[in-house]
mmCIF file of C-alpha atoms and ligand atoms in Angstrom:
data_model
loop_
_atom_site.group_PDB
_atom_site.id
_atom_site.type_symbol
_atom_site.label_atom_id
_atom_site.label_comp_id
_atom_site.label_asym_id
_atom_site.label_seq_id
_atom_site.Cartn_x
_atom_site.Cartn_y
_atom_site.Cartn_z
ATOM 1 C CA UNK F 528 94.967 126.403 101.669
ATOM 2 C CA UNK F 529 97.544 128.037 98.603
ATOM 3 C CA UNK F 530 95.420 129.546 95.862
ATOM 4 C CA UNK F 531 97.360 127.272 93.251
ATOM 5 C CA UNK F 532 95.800 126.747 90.373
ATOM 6 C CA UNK F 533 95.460 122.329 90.270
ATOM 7 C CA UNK F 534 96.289 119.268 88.227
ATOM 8 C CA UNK F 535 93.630 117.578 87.792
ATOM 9 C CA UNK F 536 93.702 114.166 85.741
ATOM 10 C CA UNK F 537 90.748 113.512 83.580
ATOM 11 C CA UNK F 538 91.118 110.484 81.905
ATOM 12 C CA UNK F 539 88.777 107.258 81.077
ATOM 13 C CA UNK F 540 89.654 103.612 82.129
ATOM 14 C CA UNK F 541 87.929 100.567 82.141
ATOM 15 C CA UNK F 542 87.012 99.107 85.301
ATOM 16 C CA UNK F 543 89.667 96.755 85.507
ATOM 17 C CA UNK F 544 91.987 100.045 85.516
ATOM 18 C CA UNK F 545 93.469 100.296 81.381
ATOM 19 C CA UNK F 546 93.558 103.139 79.649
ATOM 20 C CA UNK F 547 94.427 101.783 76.353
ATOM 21 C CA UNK F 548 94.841 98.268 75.141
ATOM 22 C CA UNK F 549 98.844 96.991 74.721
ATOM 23 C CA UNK F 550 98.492 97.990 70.936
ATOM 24 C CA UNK F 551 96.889 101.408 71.652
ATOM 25 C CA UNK F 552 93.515 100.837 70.565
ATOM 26 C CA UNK F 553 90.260 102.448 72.483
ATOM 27 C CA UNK F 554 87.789 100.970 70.373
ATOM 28 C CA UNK F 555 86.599 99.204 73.715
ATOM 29 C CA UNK F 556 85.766 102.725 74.933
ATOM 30 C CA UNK F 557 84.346 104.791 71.863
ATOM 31 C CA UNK F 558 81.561 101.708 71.418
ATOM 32 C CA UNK F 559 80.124 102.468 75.342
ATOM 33 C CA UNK F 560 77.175 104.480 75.261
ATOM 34 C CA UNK F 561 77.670 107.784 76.980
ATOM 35 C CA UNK F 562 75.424 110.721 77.089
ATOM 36 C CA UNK F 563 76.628 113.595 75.088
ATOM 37 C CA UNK F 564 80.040 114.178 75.357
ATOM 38 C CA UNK F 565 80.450 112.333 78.695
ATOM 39 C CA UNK F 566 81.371 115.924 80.701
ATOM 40 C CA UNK F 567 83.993 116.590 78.302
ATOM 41 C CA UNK F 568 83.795 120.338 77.125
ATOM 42 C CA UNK F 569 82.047 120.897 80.281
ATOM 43 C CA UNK F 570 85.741 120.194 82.337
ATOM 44 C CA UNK F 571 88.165 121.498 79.311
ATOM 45 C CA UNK F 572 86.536 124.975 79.855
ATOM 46 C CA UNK F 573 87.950 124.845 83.146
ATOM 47 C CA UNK F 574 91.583 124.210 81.999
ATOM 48 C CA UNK F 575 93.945 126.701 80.396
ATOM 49 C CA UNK F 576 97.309 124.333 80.001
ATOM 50 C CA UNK F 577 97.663 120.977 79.109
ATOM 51 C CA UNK F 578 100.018 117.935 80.176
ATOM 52 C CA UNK F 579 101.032 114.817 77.986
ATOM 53 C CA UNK F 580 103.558 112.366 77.517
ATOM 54 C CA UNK F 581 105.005 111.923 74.441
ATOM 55 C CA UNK F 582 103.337 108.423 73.228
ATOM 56 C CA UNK F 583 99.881 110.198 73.777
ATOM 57 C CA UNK F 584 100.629 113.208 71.868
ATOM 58 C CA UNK F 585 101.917 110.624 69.539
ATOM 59 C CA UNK F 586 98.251 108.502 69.355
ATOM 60 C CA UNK F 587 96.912 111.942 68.690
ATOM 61 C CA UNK F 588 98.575 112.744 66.062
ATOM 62 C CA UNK F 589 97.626 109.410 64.154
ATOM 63 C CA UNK F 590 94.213 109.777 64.602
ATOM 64 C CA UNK F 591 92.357 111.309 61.103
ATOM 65 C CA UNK F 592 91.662 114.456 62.478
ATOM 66 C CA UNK F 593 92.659 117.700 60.658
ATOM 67 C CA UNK F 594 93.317 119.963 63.751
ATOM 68 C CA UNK F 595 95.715 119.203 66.338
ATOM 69 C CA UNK F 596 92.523 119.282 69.366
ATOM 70 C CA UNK F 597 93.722 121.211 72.394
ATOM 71 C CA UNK F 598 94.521 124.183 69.674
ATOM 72 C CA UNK F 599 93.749 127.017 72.077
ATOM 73 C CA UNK F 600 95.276 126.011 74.858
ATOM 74 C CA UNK F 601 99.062 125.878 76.249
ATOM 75 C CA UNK F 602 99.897 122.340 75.684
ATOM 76 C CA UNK F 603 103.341 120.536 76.982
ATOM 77 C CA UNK F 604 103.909 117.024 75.445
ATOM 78 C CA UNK F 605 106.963 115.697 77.507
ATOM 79 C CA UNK F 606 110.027 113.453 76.218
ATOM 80 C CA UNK F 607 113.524 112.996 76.769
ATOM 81 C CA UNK F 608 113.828 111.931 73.014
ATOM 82 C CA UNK F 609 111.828 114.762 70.808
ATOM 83 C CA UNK F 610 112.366 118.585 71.473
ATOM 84 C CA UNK F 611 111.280 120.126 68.634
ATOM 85 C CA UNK F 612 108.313 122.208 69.408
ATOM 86 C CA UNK F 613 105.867 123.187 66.878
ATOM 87 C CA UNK F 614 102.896 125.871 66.892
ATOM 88 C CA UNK F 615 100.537 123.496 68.689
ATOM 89 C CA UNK F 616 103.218 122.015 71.240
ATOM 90 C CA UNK F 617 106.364 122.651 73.441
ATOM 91 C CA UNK F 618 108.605 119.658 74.468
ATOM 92 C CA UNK F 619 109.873 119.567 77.888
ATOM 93 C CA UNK F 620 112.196 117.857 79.511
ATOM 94 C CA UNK F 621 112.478 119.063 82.895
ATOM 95 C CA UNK F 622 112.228 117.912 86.316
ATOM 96 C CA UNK F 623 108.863 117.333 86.686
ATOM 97 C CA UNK F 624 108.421 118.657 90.556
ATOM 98 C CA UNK F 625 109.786 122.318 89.434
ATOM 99 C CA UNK F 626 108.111 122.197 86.091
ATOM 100 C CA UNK F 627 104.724 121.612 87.600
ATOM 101 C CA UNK F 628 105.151 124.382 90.447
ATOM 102 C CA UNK F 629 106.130 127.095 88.384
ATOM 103 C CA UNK F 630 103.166 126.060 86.033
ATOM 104 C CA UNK F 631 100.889 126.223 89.562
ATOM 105 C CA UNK F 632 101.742 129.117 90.723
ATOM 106 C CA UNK F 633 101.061 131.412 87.315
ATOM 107 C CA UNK F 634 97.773 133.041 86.929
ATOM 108 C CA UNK F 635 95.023 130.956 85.404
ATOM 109 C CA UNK F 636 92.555 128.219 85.029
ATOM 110 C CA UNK F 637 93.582 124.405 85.805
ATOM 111 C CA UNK F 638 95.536 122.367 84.497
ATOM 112 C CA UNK F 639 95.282 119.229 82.698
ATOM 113 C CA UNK F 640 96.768 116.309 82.745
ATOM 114 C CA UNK F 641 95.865 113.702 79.742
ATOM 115 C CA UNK F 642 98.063 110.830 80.190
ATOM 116 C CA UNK F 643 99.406 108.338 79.593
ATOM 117 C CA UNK F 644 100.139 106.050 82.037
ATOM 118 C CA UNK F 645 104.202 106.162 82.055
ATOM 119 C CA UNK F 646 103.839 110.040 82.349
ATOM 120 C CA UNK F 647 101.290 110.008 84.705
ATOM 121 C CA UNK F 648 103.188 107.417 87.138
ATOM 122 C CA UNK F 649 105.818 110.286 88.085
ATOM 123 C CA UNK F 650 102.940 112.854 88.677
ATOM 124 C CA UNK F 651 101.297 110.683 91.283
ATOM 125 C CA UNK F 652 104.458 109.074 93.059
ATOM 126 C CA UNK F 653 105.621 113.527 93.456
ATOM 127 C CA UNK F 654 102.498 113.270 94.525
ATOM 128 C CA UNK F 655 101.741 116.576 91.904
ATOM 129 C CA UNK F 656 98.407 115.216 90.755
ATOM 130 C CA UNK F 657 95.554 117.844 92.662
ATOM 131 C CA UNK F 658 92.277 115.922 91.628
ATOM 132 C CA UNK F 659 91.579 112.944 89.474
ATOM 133 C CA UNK F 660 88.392 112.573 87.709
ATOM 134 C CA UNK F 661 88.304 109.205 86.313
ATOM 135 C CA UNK F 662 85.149 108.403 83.289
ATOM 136 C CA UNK F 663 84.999 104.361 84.143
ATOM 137 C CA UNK F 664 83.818 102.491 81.077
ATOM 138 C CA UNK F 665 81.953 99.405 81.675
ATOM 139 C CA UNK F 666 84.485 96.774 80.126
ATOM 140 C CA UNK F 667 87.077 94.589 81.095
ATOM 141 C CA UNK F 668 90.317 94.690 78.640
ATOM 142 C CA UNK F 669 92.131 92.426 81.125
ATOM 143 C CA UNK F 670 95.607 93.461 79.860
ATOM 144 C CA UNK F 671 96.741 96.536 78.438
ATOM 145 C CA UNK F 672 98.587 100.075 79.576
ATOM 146 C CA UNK F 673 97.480 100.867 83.291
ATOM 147 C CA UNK F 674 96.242 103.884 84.463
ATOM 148 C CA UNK F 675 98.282 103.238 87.576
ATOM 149 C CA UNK F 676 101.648 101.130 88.197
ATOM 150 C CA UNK F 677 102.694 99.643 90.623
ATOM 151 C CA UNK F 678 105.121 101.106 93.124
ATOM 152 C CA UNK F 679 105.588 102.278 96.567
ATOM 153 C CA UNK F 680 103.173 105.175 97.312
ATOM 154 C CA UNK F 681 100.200 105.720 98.454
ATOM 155 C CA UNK F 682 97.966 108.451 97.911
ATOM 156 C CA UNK F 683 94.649 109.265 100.114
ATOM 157 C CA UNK F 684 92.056 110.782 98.171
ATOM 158 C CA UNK F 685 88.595 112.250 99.299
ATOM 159 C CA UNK F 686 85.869 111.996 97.392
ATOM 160 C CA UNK F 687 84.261 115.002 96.167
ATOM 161 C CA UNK F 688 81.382 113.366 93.364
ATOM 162 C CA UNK F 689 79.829 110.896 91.535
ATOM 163 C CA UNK F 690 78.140 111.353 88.080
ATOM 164 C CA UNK F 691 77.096 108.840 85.140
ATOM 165 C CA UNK F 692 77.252 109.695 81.632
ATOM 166 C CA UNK F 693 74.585 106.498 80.278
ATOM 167 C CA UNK F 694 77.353 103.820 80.843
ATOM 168 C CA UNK F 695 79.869 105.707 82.378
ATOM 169 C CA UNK F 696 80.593 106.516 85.717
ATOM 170 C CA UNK F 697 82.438 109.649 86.766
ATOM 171 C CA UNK F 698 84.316 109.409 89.807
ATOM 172 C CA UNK F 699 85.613 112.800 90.954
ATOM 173 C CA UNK F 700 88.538 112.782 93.745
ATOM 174 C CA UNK F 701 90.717 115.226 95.227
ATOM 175 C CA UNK F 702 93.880 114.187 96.849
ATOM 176 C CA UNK F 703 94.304 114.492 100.653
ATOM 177 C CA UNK F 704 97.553 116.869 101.117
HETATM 178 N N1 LIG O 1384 91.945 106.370 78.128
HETATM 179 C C1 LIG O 1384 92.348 107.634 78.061
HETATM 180 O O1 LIG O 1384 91.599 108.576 78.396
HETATM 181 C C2 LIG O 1384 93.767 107.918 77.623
HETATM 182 C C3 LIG O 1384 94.340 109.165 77.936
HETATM 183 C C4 LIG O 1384 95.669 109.404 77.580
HETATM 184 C C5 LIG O 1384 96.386 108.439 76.896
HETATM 185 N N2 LIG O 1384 95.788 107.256 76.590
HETATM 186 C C6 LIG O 1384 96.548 106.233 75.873
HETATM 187 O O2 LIG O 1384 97.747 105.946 76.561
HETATM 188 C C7 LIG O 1384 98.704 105.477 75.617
HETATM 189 C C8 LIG O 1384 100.048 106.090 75.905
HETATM 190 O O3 LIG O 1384 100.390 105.885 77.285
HETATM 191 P P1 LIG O 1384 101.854 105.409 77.701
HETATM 192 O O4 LIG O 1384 101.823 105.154 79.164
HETATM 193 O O5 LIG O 1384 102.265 104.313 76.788
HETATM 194 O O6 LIG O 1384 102.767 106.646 77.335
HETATM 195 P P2 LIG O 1384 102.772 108.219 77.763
HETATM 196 O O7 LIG O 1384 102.786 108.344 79.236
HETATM 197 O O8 LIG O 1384 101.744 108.955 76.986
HETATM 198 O O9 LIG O 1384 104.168 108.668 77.133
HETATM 199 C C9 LIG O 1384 105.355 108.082 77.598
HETATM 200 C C10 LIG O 1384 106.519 108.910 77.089
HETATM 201 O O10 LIG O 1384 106.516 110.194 77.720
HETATM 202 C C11 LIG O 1384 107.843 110.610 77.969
HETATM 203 N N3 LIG O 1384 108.027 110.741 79.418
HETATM 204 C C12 LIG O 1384 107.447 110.003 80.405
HETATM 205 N N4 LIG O 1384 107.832 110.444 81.613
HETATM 206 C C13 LIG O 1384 108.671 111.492 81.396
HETATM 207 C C14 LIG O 1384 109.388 112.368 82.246
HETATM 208 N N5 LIG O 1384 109.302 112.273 83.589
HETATM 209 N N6 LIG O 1384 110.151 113.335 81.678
HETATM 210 C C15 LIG O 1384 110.228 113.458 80.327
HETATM 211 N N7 LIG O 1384 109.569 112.644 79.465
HETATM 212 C C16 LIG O 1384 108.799 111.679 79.997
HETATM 213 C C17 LIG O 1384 108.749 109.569 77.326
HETATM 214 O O11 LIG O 1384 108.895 110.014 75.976
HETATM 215 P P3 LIG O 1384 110.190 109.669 75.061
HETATM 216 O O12 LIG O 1384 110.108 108.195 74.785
HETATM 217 O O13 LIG O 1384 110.035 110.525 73.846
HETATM 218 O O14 LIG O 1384 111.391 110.038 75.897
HETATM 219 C C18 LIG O 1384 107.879 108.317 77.384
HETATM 220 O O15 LIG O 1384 108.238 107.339 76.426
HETATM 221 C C19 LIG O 1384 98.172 105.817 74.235
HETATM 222 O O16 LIG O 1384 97.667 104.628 73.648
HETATM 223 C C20 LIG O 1384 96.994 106.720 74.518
HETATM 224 O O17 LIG O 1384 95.971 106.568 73.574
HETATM 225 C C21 LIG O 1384 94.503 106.966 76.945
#
């Protein structure tokens, strides 16, 4: 086994596999009823650097918040189309495989990978993605962006727990190498 530090996605879909509606919205997943903050702070204090594609960072950066929220950590918002980094964010648009092994094999905690779905397609077809933890809401949106496309891959994964947050369910995999 390498001492790598992972990628691990941590992400919430509904159960019919959307991570956002086809207009961005997640109001369908801020009205379930968790239980405090659904594992959240308890997984970012295991992360150090932070992965996103450019649309998400974009969704972020609309919401009314005052403070850009992955402040303290080394965040990389990827695009072929923006490159102008600022203090929260660097742009990168690199190959993804060599990108993501350099960033493994540094010293550190995990790292994160937020979404969204386009970005997150060419993780898992590299086959880059370590562990997926994946907070299940109890809706179906029916249409909307998918967590995963489809594609020929396949990925085994091995299950490693099971947790519910009220209404969610966490379902925490590792992928088979
Ligand atoms: N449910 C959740 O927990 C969750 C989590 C994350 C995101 N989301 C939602 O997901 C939605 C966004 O997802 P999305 O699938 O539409 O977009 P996305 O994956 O966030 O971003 C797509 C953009 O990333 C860039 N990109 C993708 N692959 C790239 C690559 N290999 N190299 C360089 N740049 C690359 C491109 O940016 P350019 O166009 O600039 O080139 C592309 O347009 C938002 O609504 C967000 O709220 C939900």
């Amino acid at each position: 086994m390498s001492n790598q530090r992972k990628l691990v996605l941590f992400i919430a879909t509904s159960l019919d596999g959307y991570i956002a509606t086809k207009n961005e919205s997640l109001d369908w997943l801020f009205k379930v009823e968790g239980e405090g903050d659904n594992g959240y702070s308890e997984f970012y204090e295991t992360v150090d650097t932070i992965l996103m594609g450019r649309r998400t960072y974009d969704w972020i950066m609309n919401q009314e918040t005052e403070d850009f929220p992955y402040r303290n950590k080394e965040c990389y918002v990827f695009s072929r189309s923006v490159n102008e980094d600022n203090k929260d964010v660097k742009f990168v648009n690199e190959n993804i495989v060599d990108f993501t092994n350099q960033l493994k094999n540094k010293d550190g905690k995990n790292i994160w990978i937020v979404g969204g779905g386009e970005l997150l397609h060419s993780f898992v077809k590299e086959k880059l993605v370590d562990e997926l933890i994946l907070t299940v809401a109890p809706t179906l949106i029916g249409t909307g962006i998918s967590l995963f496309k489809e594609d020929n891959y396949q990925l085994d994964l091995s299950l490693k727990g099971i947790r519910h947050f009220n209404q969610f369910v966490e379902l925490h995999y590792e992928v088979k190498k």
